[in-house]
CSV table of C-alpha atoms in Angstrom, one decimal:
chain,number,residue,atom,x,y,z
A,1,UNK,CA,-121.2,5.5,-7.7
A,2,UNK,CA,-122.5,8.7,-6.3
A,3,UNK,CA,-125.4,8.4,-3.8
A,4,UNK,CA,-127.9,9.8,-6.2
A,5,UNK,CA,-127.0,7.0,-8.8
A,6,UNK,CA,-127.1,4.5,-6.0
A,7,UNK,CA,-130.6,5.7,-4.9
A,8,UNK,CA,-131.7,5.5,-8.6
A,9,UNK,CA,-130.5,1.9,-8.8
A,10,UNK,CA,-132.2,0.9,-5.6
A,11,UNK,CA,-135.4,2.5,-6.8
A,12,UNK,CA,-135.1,0.5,-10.0
A,13,UNK,CA,-134.9,-2.7,-8.0
A,14,UNK,CA,-137.7,-1.7,-5.6
A,15,UNK,CA,-140.4,-0.6,-8.2
A,16,UNK,CA,-140.7,-4.2,-9.8
A,17,UNK,CA,-140.9,-5.6,-6.2
A,18,UNK,CA,-143.8,-3.1,-5.4
A,19,UNK,CA,-145.6,-4.1,-8.5
A,20,UNK,CA,-145.2,-7.8,-7.9
A,21,UNK,CA,-146.3,-7.6,-4.3
A,22,UNK,CA,-149.5,-5.8,-5.4
A,23,UNK,CA,-150.4,-8.2,-8.1
A,24,UNK,CA,-149.3,-11.5,-6.5
A,25,UNK,CA,-147.7,-11.5,-3.0
A,26,UNK,CA,-145.9,-14.7,-3.5
A,27,UNK,CA,-144.4,-13.6,-6.7
A,28,UNK,CA,-143.2,-10.5,-4.8
A,29,UNK,CA,-141.6,-12.7,-2.2
A,30,UNK,CA,-139.8,-14.7,-4.9
A,31,UNK,CA,-138.3,-11.5,-6.3
A,32,UNK,CA,-137.4,-10.3,-2.8
A,33,UNK,CA,-135.6,-13.4,-2.0
A,34,UNK,CA,-133.5,-13.2,-5.1
A,35,UNK,CA,-132.3,-9.7,-4.1
A,36,UNK,CA,-132.0,-10.6,-0.3
A,37,UNK,CA,-129.5,-13.5,-1.0
A,38,UNK,CA,-127.7,-11.9,-3.9
A,39,UNK,CA,-127.3,-8.2,-3.2
A,40,UNK,CA,-124.4,-6.5,-1.6
A,41,UNK,CA,-124.5,-4.8,1.8
A,42,UNK,CA,-122.8,-1.9,0.2
A,43,UNK,CA,-125.8,-1.1,-2.1
A,44,UNK,CA,-127.2,1.4,0.5
A,45,UNK,CA,-128.3,5.0,0.9
A,46,UNK,CA,-126.1,6.6,3.7
A,47,UNK,CA,-127.9,8.1,6.7
A,48,UNK,CA,-126.8,10.8,8.9
A,49,UNK,CA,-125.7,10.3,12.6
A,50,UNK,CA,-126.8,7.4,14.5
A,51,UNK,CA,-129.7,6.3,12.2
A,52,UNK,CA,-129.6,2.7,10.7
A,53,UNK,CA,-128.4,2.4,7.2
A,54,UNK,CA,-131.0,2.2,4.3
A,55,UNK,CA,-129.4,-0.9,2.8
A,56,UNK,CA,-131.1,-2.7,-0.1
A,57,UNK,CA,-131.9,-5.5,2.3
A,58,UNK,CA,-133.7,-3.3,4.7
A,59,UNK,CA,-135.6,-1.5,2.0
A,60,UNK,CA,-136.8,-4.9,0.6
A,61,UNK,CA,-137.5,-6.1,3.9
A,62,UNK,CA,-139.6,-3.1,4.7
A,63,UNK,CA,-141.4,-3.3,1.4
A,64,UNK,CA,-142.6,-6.9,2.1
A,65,UNK,CA,-143.4,-6.2,5.6
A,66,UNK,CA,-145.7,-3.2,4.8
A,67,UNK,CA,-147.4,-5.4,2.0
A,68,UNK,CA,-147.8,-8.4,4.4
A,69,UNK,CA,-149.6,-6.2,7.0
A,70,UNK,CA,-152.3,-5.7,4.4
A,71,UNK,CA,-152.4,-9.3,3.5
A,72,UNK,CA,-155.7,-10.8,4.6
A,73,UNK,CA,-155.1,-14.4,3.5
A,74,UNK,CA,-152.4,-15.2,6.0
A,75,UNK,CA,-152.0,-17.4,9.0
A,76,UNK,CA,-151.6,-15.9,12.5
A,77,UNK,CA,-148.0,-15.8,13.8
A,78,UNK,CA,-148.8,-17.9,16.9
A,79,UNK,CA,-149.6,-20.9,14.5
A,80,UNK,CA,-146.2,-21.0,12.8
A,81,UNK,CA,-143.6,-23.5,13.7
A,82,UNK,CA,-141.0,-22.2,16.2
A,83,UNK,CA,-143.1,-19.1,17.1
A,84,UNK,CA,-142.6,-19.8,20.8
A,85,UNK,CA,-138.9,-20.3,20.7
A,86,UNK,CA,-138.3,-17.3,18.4
A,87,UNK,CA,-140.4,-15.0,20.7
A,88,UNK,CA,-138.4,-16.2,23.6
A,89,UNK,CA,-135.1,-15.5,21.7
A,90,UNK,CA,-136.2,-11.9,20.7
A,91,UNK,CA,-137.3,-11.3,24.2
A,92,UNK,CA,-134.0,-12.3,25.8
A,93,UNK,CA,-132.2,-10.3,23.2
A,94,UNK,CA,-134.2,-7.2,24.2
A,95,UNK,CA,-133.6,-7.8,27.8
A,96,UNK,CA,-129.8,-8.2,27.1
A,97,UNK,CA,-129.9,-4.9,25.1
A,98,UNK,CA,-131.0,-3.1,28.3
A,99,UNK,CA,-127.7,-3.9,29.9
A,100,UNK,CA,-125.4,-3.1,26.9
A,101,UNK,CA,-122.7,-0.4,27.2
A,102,UNK,CA,-123.1,0.8,23.6
A,103,UNK,CA,-126.9,1.2,23.2
A,104,UNK,CA,-126.5,2.6,19.6
A,105,UNK,CA,-124.6,-0.4,18.2
A,106,UNK,CA,-126.6,-2.8,20.2
A,107,UNK,CA,-129.9,-1.4,19.0
A,108,UNK,CA,-128.7,-1.5,15.4
A,109,UNK,CA,-127.7,-5.2,15.7
A,110,UNK,CA,-130.9,-6.1,17.5
A,111,UNK,CA,-132.9,-4.5,14.7
A,112,UNK,CA,-130.8,-6.1,12.0
A,113,UNK,CA,-130.1,-9.6,13.2
A,114,UNK,CA,-133.1,-10.2,15.5
A,115,UNK,CA,-136.2,-8.2,14.7
A,116,UNK,CA,-136.0,-8.1,10.9
A,117,UNK,CA,-134.8,-11.6,10.4
A,118,UNK,CA,-137.4,-13.2,12.6
A,119,UNK,CA,-140.3,-11.0,11.1
A,120,UNK,CA,-139.0,-12.0,7.7
A,121,UNK,CA,-139.3,-15.7,8.8
A,122,UNK,CA,-142.9,-15.0,10.0
A,123,UNK,CA,-143.9,-13.2,6.8
A,124,UNK,CA,-142.8,-16.2,4.7
A,125,UNK,CA,-144.2,-18.8,7.2
A,126,UNK,CA,-147.6,-17.1,7.3
A,127,UNK,CA,-148.1,-16.6,3.6
A,128,UNK,CA,-146.5,-19.6,1.9
A,129,UNK,CA,-149.8,-21.7,2.1
A,130,UNK,CA,-149.2,-24.4,-0.6
A,131,UNK,CA,-146.5,-26.7,-1.6
A,132,UNK,CA,-146.2,-24.9,-5.0
A,133,UNK,CA,-145.7,-21.6,-3.1
A,134,UNK,CA,-142.8,-23.1,-1.2
A,135,UNK,CA,-141.2,-24.4,-4.4
A,136,UNK,CA,-141.4,-21.1,-6.1
A,137,UNK,CA,-139.6,-19.4,-3.4
A,138,UNK,CA,-137.0,-22.2,-3.3
A,139,UNK,CA,-136.3,-21.7,-6.9
A,140,UNK,CA,-135.9,-17.9,-6.3
A,141,UNK,CA,-133.4,-18.6,-3.7
A,142,UNK,CA,-131.4,-20.9,-5.9
A,143,UNK,CA,-131.4,-18.4,-8.7
A,144,UNK,CA,-130.1,-15.7,-6.4
A,145,UNK,CA,-127.3,-17.8,-5.3
A,146,UNK,CA,-126.5,-18.7,-8.9
A,147,UNK,CA,-126.1,-15.1,-9.8
A,148,UNK,CA,-123.5,-14.7,-7.0
A,149,UNK,CA,-121.7,-17.8,-8.3
A,150,UNK,CA,-121.5,-16.3,-11.7
A,151,UNK,CA,-120.1,-13.0,-10.3
A,152,UNK,CA,-117.6,-15.1,-8.3
A,153,UNK,CA,-116.4,-16.8,-11.5
A,154,UNK,CA,-116.3,-13.4,-13.3
A,155,UNK,CA,-114.1,-12.1,-10.4
A,156,UNK,CA,-111.8,-15.2,-10.3
A,157,UNK,CA,-110.8,-14.9,-14.0
A,158,UNK,CA,-110.8,-11.1,-14.3
A,159,UNK,CA,-109.7,-10.0,-10.9
A,160,UNK,CA,-112.6,-7.5,-11.0
A,161,UNK,CA,-115.0,-7.4,-8.0
A,162,UNK,CA,-118.2,-5.7,-9.4
A,163,UNK,CA,-119.1,-4.4,-5.9
A,164,UNK,CA,-115.7,-2.6,-5.4
A,165,UNK,CA,-115.7,-1.4,-9.0
A,166,UNK,CA,-119.1,0.4,-8.8
A,167,UNK,CA,-120.0,0.8,-5.2
A,168,UNK,CA,-116.7,1.5,-3.8
A,169,UNK,CA,-113.8,-0.5,-2.2
A,170,UNK,CA,-114.9,-2.4,1.0
A,171,UNK,CA,-112.8,-0.8,3.8
A,172,UNK,CA,-112.8,-4.3,5.6
A,173,UNK,CA,-111.5,-6.1,2.6
A,174,UNK,CA,-107.9,-7.5,2.8
A,175,UNK,CA,-105.2,-6.0,0.8
A,176,UNK,CA,-104.8,-9.3,-1.1
A,177,UNK,CA,-108.0,-9.4,-3.2
A,178,UNK,CA,-110.0,-12.5,-2.3
A,179,UNK,CA,-112.9,-13.6,-4.4
A,180,UNK,CA,-116.0,-12.4,-2.6
A,181,UNK,CA,-118.5,-11.4,-5.2
A,182,UNK,CA,-121.2,-9.6,-3.3
A,183,UNK,CA,-120.4,-10.9,0.0
A,184,UNK,CA,-118.1,-9.1,2.5
A,185,UNK,CA,-115.7,-12.0,3.1
A,186,UNK,CA,-114.6,-15.0,1.2
A,187,UNK,CA,-115.5,-17.4,3.9
A,188,UNK,CA,-119.1,-16.1,3.9
A,189,UNK,CA,-119.2,-16.4,0.1
A,190,UNK,CA,-118.0,-20.0,0.4
A,191,UNK,CA,-120.6,-20.7,3.0
A,192,UNK,CA,-123.4,-19.4,0.8
A,193,UNK,CA,-122.2,-21.5,-2.1
A,194,UNK,CA,-121.8,-24.6,0.1
A,195,UNK,CA,-125.5,-24.0,1.3
A,196,UNK,CA,-126.8,-23.5,-2.2
A,197,UNK,CA,-125.6,-26.5,-4.1
A,198,UNK,CA,-127.8,-29.0,-2.0
A,199,UNK,CA,-130.7,-26.7,-2.9
A,200,UNK,CA,-129.8,-27.0,-6.6
A,201,UNK,CA,-129.7,-30.8,-6.1
A,202,UNK,CA,-133.2,-30.7,-4.8
A,203,UNK,CA,-134.4,-28.8,-7.8
A,204,UNK,CA,-132.6,-31.3,-10.0
A,205,UNK,CA,-134.6,-34.0,-8.4
A,206,UNK,CA,-137.9,-32.3,-8.7
A,207,UNK,CA,-137.3,-31.1,-12.4
A,208,UNK,CA,-139.8,-32.9,-14.7
A,209,UNK,CA,-137.8,-32.4,-17.9
A,210,UNK,CA,-134.2,-32.6,-19.1
A,211,UNK,CA,-133.9,-28.9,-19.8
A,212,UNK,CA,-134.8,-28.0,-16.1
A,213,UNK,CA,-132.4,-30.7,-14.8
A,214,UNK,CA,-129.7,-29.0,-16.9
A,215,UNK,CA,-130.5,-25.6,-15.4
A,216,UNK,CA,-130.1,-27.2,-11.9
A,217,UNK,CA,-126.9,-29.0,-12.9
A,218,UNK,CA,-125.3,-25.8,-14.2
A,219,UNK,CA,-126.4,-24.0,-10.9
A,220,UNK,CA,-124.9,-26.7,-8.7
A,221,UNK,CA,-121.7,-26.8,-10.6
A,222,UNK,CA,-121.3,-23.0,-10.5
A,223,UNK,CA,-121.8,-22.9,-6.9
A,224,UNK,CA,-119.3,-25.8,-6.2
A,225,UNK,CA,-116.8,-23.8,-8.4
A,226,UNK,CA,-117.5,-20.6,-6.5
A,227,UNK,CA,-117.1,-22.4,-3.2
A,228,UNK,CA,-113.6,-23.6,-4.3
A,229,UNK,CA,-112.7,-20.0,-5.6
A,230,UNK,CA,-113.4,-18.7,-2.0
A,231,UNK,CA,-110.3,-20.6,-0.9
A,232,UNK,CA,-111.6,-21.3,2.7
A,233,UNK,CA,-111.4,-24.7,4.4
A,234,UNK,CA,-114.6,-24.2,6.4
A,235,UNK,CA,-117.0,-23.9,3.4
A,236,UNK,CA,-115.2,-26.7,1.7
A,237,UNK,CA,-115.8,-29.0,4.7
A,238,UNK,CA,-119.3,-27.7,4.9
A,239,UNK,CA,-119.9,-28.7,1.3
A,240,UNK,CA,-118.4,-32.2,1.8
A,241,UNK,CA,-120.6,-32.7,5.0
A,242,UNK,CA,-123.8,-31.7,2.8
A,243,UNK,CA,-122.7,-34.1,0.1
A,244,UNK,CA,-122.1,-36.9,2.8
A,245,UNK,CA,-125.5,-36.4,4.2
A,246,UNK,CA,-127.2,-36.6,0.8
A,247,UNK,CA,-125.1,-39.7,-0.2
A,248,UNK,CA,-126.0,-41.5,3.0
A,249,UNK,CA,-129.7,-40.8,3.2
A,250,UNK,CA,-130.8,-39.8,-0.3
A,251,UNK,CA,-132.3,-42.0,-2.8
A,252,UNK,CA,-130.4,-43.7,-5.6
A,253,UNK,CA,-131.8,-41.1,-7.9
A,254,UNK,CA,-130.5,-38.2,-5.7
A,255,UNK,CA,-127.1,-39.9,-5.2
A,256,UNK,CA,-126.5,-40.6,-8.9
A,257,UNK,CA,-125.3,-37.0,-9.6
A,258,UNK,CA,-122.9,-37.1,-6.8
A,259,UNK,CA,-121.0,-39.8,-8.6
A,260,UNK,CA,-120.8,-37.5,-11.7
A,261,UNK,CA,-119.7,-34.6,-9.4
A,262,UNK,CA,-117.0,-36.9,-7.9
A,263,UNK,CA,-115.8,-38.1,-11.3
A,264,UNK,CA,-115.6,-34.5,-12.6
A,265,UNK,CA,-113.7,-33.4,-9.5
A,266,UNK,CA,-111.2,-36.4,-10.0
A,267,UNK,CA,-110.7,-35.2,-13.6
A,268,UNK,CA,-109.9,-31.7,-12.4
A,269,UNK,CA,-107.4,-33.0,-9.9
A,270,UNK,CA,-105.7,-35.1,-12.5
A,271,UNK,CA,-105.7,-32.3,-15.2
A,272,UNK,CA,-104.6,-29.5,-12.8
A,273,UNK,CA,-102.4,-30.9,-10.0
A,274,UNK,CA,-102.1,-27.4,-8.6
A,275,UNK,CA,-105.8,-27.7,-7.3
A,276,UNK,CA,-104.8,-30.8,-5.4
A,277,UNK,CA,-101.7,-29.2,-3.9
A,278,UNK,CA,-103.7,-26.2,-2.8
A,279,UNK,CA,-106.4,-28.3,-1.1
A,280,UNK,CA,-103.8,-30.6,0.5
A,281,UNK,CA,-101.8,-27.8,1.7
A,282,UNK,CA,-104.6,-26.0,3.4
A,283,UNK,CA,-105.7,-29.3,5.0
A,284,UNK,CA,-102.3,-30.1,6.3
A,285,UNK,CA,-102.0,-26.6,7.7
A,286,UNK,CA,-105.3,-27.0,9.6
A,287,UNK,CA,-103.9,-29.8,11.9
A,288,UNK,CA,-100.5,-28.1,12.5
A,289,UNK,CA,-101.0,-25.9,15.5
A,290,UNK,CA,-97.7,-24.1,14.9
A,291,UNK,CA,-99.0,-22.8,11.5
A,292,UNK,CA,-101.2,-19.8,11.0
A,293,UNK,CA,-104.1,-21.9,9.7
A,294,UNK,CA,-103.7,-24.5,12.5
A,295,UNK,CA,-103.7,-21.6,14.9
A,296,UNK,CA,-106.9,-20.1,13.6
A,297,UNK,CA,-108.6,-23.6,14.1
A,298,UNK,CA,-107.4,-23.6,17.8
A,299,UNK,CA,-108.5,-19.9,18.0
A,300,UNK,CA,-112.1,-20.8,17.5
A,301,UNK,CA,-112.1,-23.2,20.4
A,302,UNK,CA,-110.3,-20.7,22.6
A,303,UNK,CA,-113.2,-18.2,22.1
A,304,UNK,CA,-115.4,-20.1,24.5
A,305,UNK,CA,-113.0,-19.3,27.3
A,306,UNK,CA,-112.9,-15.7,26.2
A,307,UNK,CA,-116.7,-15.5,26.3
A,308,UNK,CA,-116.9,-17.0,29.7
A,309,UNK,CA,-114.2,-14.7,31.0
A,310,UNK,CA,-116.3,-11.8,29.6
A,311,UNK,CA,-119.5,-12.6,31.6
A,312,UNK,CA,-118.4,-14.4,34.8
A,313,UNK,CA,-118.0,-11.5,37.0
A,314,UNK,CA,-121.7,-10.5,37.0
A,315,UNK,CA,-124.8,-12.5,37.7
A,316,UNK,CA,-126.6,-10.3,35.0
A,317,UNK,CA,-124.0,-11.0,32.4
A,318,UNK,CA,-123.9,-14.6,33.2
A,319,UNK,CA,-127.6,-14.7,32.5
A,320,UNK,CA,-128.1,-12.0,29.8
A,321,UNK,CA,-124.6,-11.4,28.6
A,322,UNK,CA,-123.0,-8.2,27.6
A,323,UNK,CA,-125.7,-7.2,25.0
A,324,UNK,CA,-126.0,-7.2,21.2
A,325,UNK,CA,-122.9,-6.1,19.3
A,326,UNK,CA,-120.7,-6.3,22.4
A,327,UNK,CA,-117.1,-7.0,21.6
A,328,UNK,CA,-117.3,-6.4,17.9
A,329,UNK,CA,-115.5,-3.1,18.1
A,330,UNK,CA,-113.6,-3.9,21.3
A,331,UNK,CA,-110.1,-5.2,21.6
A,332,UNK,CA,-109.7,-7.9,24.1
A,333,UNK,CA,-106.3,-8.8,25.4
A,334,UNK,CA,-106.0,-12.6,25.9
A,335,UNK,CA,-103.2,-15.2,26.5
A,336,UNK,CA,-103.7,-18.0,24.0
A,337,UNK,CA,-103.6,-21.3,25.9
A,338,UNK,CA,-102.2,-23.3,22.8
A,339,UNK,CA,-99.3,-20.9,22.3
A,340,UNK,CA,-98.7,-19.1,25.7
A,341,UNK,CA,-98.6,-15.7,24.1
A,342,UNK,CA,-100.6,-12.6,24.5
A,343,UNK,CA,-103.0,-11.9,21.7
A,344,UNK,CA,-105.6,-9.4,20.9
A,345,UNK,CA,-109.1,-10.9,20.3
A,346,UNK,CA,-110.2,-8.9,17.2
A,347,UNK,CA,-112.6,-11.5,15.5
A,348,UNK,CA,-115.4,-13.6,17.0
A,349,UNK,CA,-114.9,-16.6,14.7
A,350,UNK,CA,-117.4,-18.7,16.6
A,351,UNK,CA,-121.0,-17.6,16.5
A,352,UNK,CA,-122.1,-19.8,19.3
A,353,UNK,CA,-119.3,-18.5,21.6
A,354,UNK,CA,-120.3,-15.0,20.6
A,355,UNK,CA,-123.9,-15.8,21.5
A,356,UNK,CA,-122.7,-16.6,25.0
A,357,UNK,CA,-120.8,-13.4,25.2
A,358,UNK,CA,-123.6,-11.3,23.8
A,359,UNK,CA,-126.6,-13.0,25.4
A,360,UNK,CA,-125.3,-15.0,28.4
A,361,UNK,CA,-126.3,-18.6,29.2
A,362,UNK,CA,-130.0,-17.9,28.7
A,363,UNK,CA,-129.5,-16.5,25.3
A,364,UNK,CA,-127.1,-19.3,24.3
A,365,UNK,CA,-129.8,-21.9,25.5
A,366,UNK,CA,-132.5,-20.3,23.4
A,367,UNK,CA,-130.2,-19.9,20.5
A,368,UNK,CA,-129.3,-23.5,20.5
A,369,UNK,CA,-133.0,-24.4,21.1
A,370,UNK,CA,-134.1,-22.4,17.9
A,371,UNK,CA,-131.5,-24.0,15.6
A,372,UNK,CA,-131.7,-27.4,17.2
A,373,UNK,CA,-135.6,-27.2,16.7
A,374,UNK,CA,-135.1,-26.5,13.0
A,375,UNK,CA,-132.7,-29.3,12.6
A,376,UNK,CA,-134.9,-31.7,14.4
A,377,UNK,CA,-138.0,-30.9,12.5
A,378,UNK,CA,-136.3,-31.0,9.1
A,379,UNK,CA,-134.7,-34.3,9.9
A,380,UNK,CA,-137.9,-35.8,11.4
A,381,UNK,CA,-139.8,-34.7,8.3
A,382,UNK,CA,-137.2,-36.4,6.0
A,383,UNK,CA,-137.6,-39.7,7.9
A,384,UNK,CA,-141.4,-39.6,7.7
A,385,UNK,CA,-141.7,-39.3,3.9
A,386,UNK,CA,-140.6,-41.2,0.9
A,387,UNK,CA,-139.4,-40.8,-2.7
A,388,UNK,CA,-139.1,-37.2,-4.1
A,389,UNK,CA,-140.5,-35.7,-0.9
A,390,UNK,CA,-137.9,-37.3,1.3
A,391,UNK,CA,-135.1,-36.4,-1.1
A,392,UNK,CA,-136.3,-32.7,-1.0
A,393,UNK,CA,-136.1,-32.7,2.8
A,394,UNK,CA,-132.7,-34.4,2.8
A,395,UNK,CA,-131.3,-31.5,0.6
A,396,UNK,CA,-132.9,-29.0,2.9
A,397,UNK,CA,-131.3,-30.6,5.8
A,398,UNK,CA,-127.9,-30.6,4.1
A,399,UNK,CA,-128.2,-27.0,3.2
A,400,UNK,CA,-128.9,-26.1,6.9
A,401,UNK,CA,-126.2,-28.4,8.1
A,402,UNK,CA,-123.7,-26.2,6.3
A,403,UNK,CA,-124.7,-23.1,8.4
A,404,UNK,CA,-124.8,-24.9,11.7
A,405,UNK,CA,-121.3,-26.1,11.0
A,406,UNK,CA,-120.0,-22.9,9.8
A,407,UNK,CA,-121.5,-21.0,12.9
A,408,UNK,CA,-119.0,-23.0,15.1
A,409,UNK,CA,-116.0,-21.5,13.3
A,410,UNK,CA,-117.0,-18.1,11.9
A,411,UNK,CA,-119.2,-15.1,12.7
A,412,UNK,CA,-122.0,-15.2,10.3
A,413,UNK,CA,-122.5,-11.4,9.8
A,414,UNK,CA,-123.7,-11.7,6.2
A,415,UNK,CA,-127.4,-11.0,6.3
A,416,UNK,CA,-127.7,-12.8,3.0
A,417,UNK,CA,-127.0,-16.1,4.7
A,418,UNK,CA,-129.5,-15.6,7.5
A,419,UNK,CA,-132.2,-14.7,5.0
A,420,UNK,CA,-131.3,-17.8,3.1
A,421,UNK,CA,-131.5,-20.0,6.2
A,422,UNK,CA,-134.9,-18.6,7.3
A,423,UNK,CA,-136.1,-18.9,3.7
A,424,UNK,CA,-135.1,-22.6,3.8
A,425,UNK,CA,-136.8,-23.1,7.0
A,426,UNK,CA,-140.1,-21.5,5.8
A,427,UNK,CA,-140.0,-23.4,2.6
A,428,UNK,CA,-139.8,-26.6,4.6
A,429,UNK,CA,-143.0,-25.9,6.4
A,430,UNK,CA,-144.8,-25.0,3.1
A,431,UNK,CA,-143.7,-28.0,1.2
A,432,UNK,CA,-144.3,-30.7,3.9
A,433,UNK,CA,-148.1,-30.4,3.2
A,434,UNK,CA,-148.4,-32.6,0.1
A,435,UNK,CA,-151.4,-34.4,-1.5
A,436,UNK,CA,-152.4,-37.7,-0.2
A,437,UNK,CA,-151.0,-39.3,-3.3
A,438,UNK,CA,-147.5,-37.9,-3.7
A,439,UNK,CA,-146.6,-37.3,-7.3
A,440,UNK,CA,-144.5,-40.0,-8.8
A,441,UNK,CA,-141.7,-39.6,-11.4
A,442,UNK,CA,-144.3,-40.1,-14.2
A,443,UNK,CA,-146.9,-37.7,-13.0
A,444,UNK,CA,-144.5,-35.1,-11.6
A,445,UNK,CA,-144.5,-33.0,-14.8
A,446,UNK,CA,-148.2,-32.5,-14.3
A,447,UNK,CA,-148.2,-30.8,-11.0
A,448,UNK,CA,-144.7,-29.6,-10.3
A,449,UNK,CA,-143.6,-26.1,-11.4
A,450,UNK,CA,-140.9,-26.0,-14.1
A,451,UNK,CA,-137.5,-24.6,-13.1
A,452,UNK,CA,-137.3,-21.9,-15.8
A,453,UNK,CA,-135.0,-19.1,-15.3
A,454,UNK,CA,-136.5,-15.5,-15.3
A,455,UNK,CA,-139.0,-14.2,-16.1
A,456,UNK,CA,-140.0,-17.4,-14.5
A,457,UNK,CA,-139.8,-16.0,-11.0
A,458,UNK,CA,-143.1,-14.5,-11.2
A,459,UNK,CA,-146.5,-15.9,-12.3
A,460,UNK,CA,-148.4,-18.7,-10.8
A,461,UNK,CA,-147.1,-21.4,-13.2
A,462,UNK,CA,-143.6,-22.0,-12.8
A,463,UNK,CA,-140.5,-20.5,-12.2
A,464,UNK,CA,-136.9,-21.0,-11.8
A,465,UNK,CA,-133.2,-20.3,-7.5
A,466,UNK,CA,-131.4,-18.6,-2.3
C-alpha cells in the first residue's frame, strides 16, 4: 500500500474510535483494546528524520489519552494499584536515559515501552469503575486475539501473510516464511495466543448461555491452534503452564473443558502422527546442547553474563545501566561458555537480563518488583474469592504467567503483548469489586454481560475478546 492509502485506512480505524470515546468512554476503550492487541506495527505513517513513527498503536493511544484528559469521572492516578512502583520504574528509566550513548533510540524506546504503556495502564485503571466495565474490556481483548488467531490459520493454509501482502514485506522476517499473522515474530505470535486462551476460558466460565460458551470455545480452540502454528517451544510451554495452573487451582467447572481439550489433542496426535513427531523433535533438541535448539536454550542463560559484563566497569552503569535501547543495534563479541567458541550477540532473548543491561541493578529490581506485585496481587485475589470470581482470577493469573515465563527466554518487543498484559492487570482491579452476594450459576444470566461478537463491543449491555 502507498502511504496515502495507509493513512486512509488508519483514519477509517480512528474515526469510529473518536465517536465511541465521545459517546461512551468505556466503549471507546473496548474498541481501542481490540486494535491495540490485533493490529500490525507496520500499519503506520512514516515520519521524516528522527521523529517517532506514527504507528496505529501510537495514534490509538494518543486518541484515548486526549479523551481521558477531559474525563471528569475518573479516579486519581495516585489511588491506582502499583502507582508507586510504576512511577519508580519510569523515574529510573528516565535517569538511565540520561546516560545512554544513543539518545535518539533511547528516547524512542522510553516513549514506546515506558511512558505510553504505563499511561495506558493508568487510563484503564482510573476509568474502569465497575465489574461490568472490566468484563467489557476483557471481551474486547479476547476478540482482538481471536482475530489474530484467524489470520494465523489463514496464513498457515494459504501461505499468505496479510501484513506482508498489503503493507509490505517485514525486513526483519526470516527468508523461510513463519506463521506470524500481525506480529513481527512467530515466538511473539505464539506468546499472544498462549496468553489469550486462558482469557477465553474465563469468558467460557462467565458465559450465561450455551451460545456464548460456544463463542468462547471457538476462540480458545483457535488460539491454541495458532499457538501450535507458531512452531515455537516457548509459547507451547507457556500454554501448558497456564493449563496446569488452571487444572490445579480452578474449580471442577473450569477444569472440565481441559479434559475436552486434552481429548481433542490426543485425537489429533493419533490422526496425524506428524504433529507428535514435530513436537517430540523440538522437545528433544531443547535438551541437546549440541543442537541449534539446545544452544538457544543455553544462550538465554548466557545473556545474564553478557549483561553483567556490559555494566560492571562503571558505578553509574551498575546502578542505572546503559540506557533504554542499548545493545539492540550493537554487535557484542562473546565467548559462549557452553561451547567455548566466539559468538556475536545479536539478540537479547531474555527480557530480564536485558533489563539489567539497560537499567542496571536498580532498574532490574524495580522491574521485578512491578511484575512481582502484579503476580502477587492476582494470586492473592484468587485465593480470597470463591466460585466464578475465583476462576476468573485463576485465568487472569494463568495469562500473566505466560508473559512472565516468556520474558525469561525472549525479548518481548511486540507492543501488542504489553498492551494485553496491562489490560489484564487493569481488568483485574476493576473486576475484584463485586456485589456482596456474588452471582451464582443460576443468577449469572441476569447481571453478567453476554459474550456477543461485534457489534457487541460497544453499548452498555453486553459485548463480546486481548
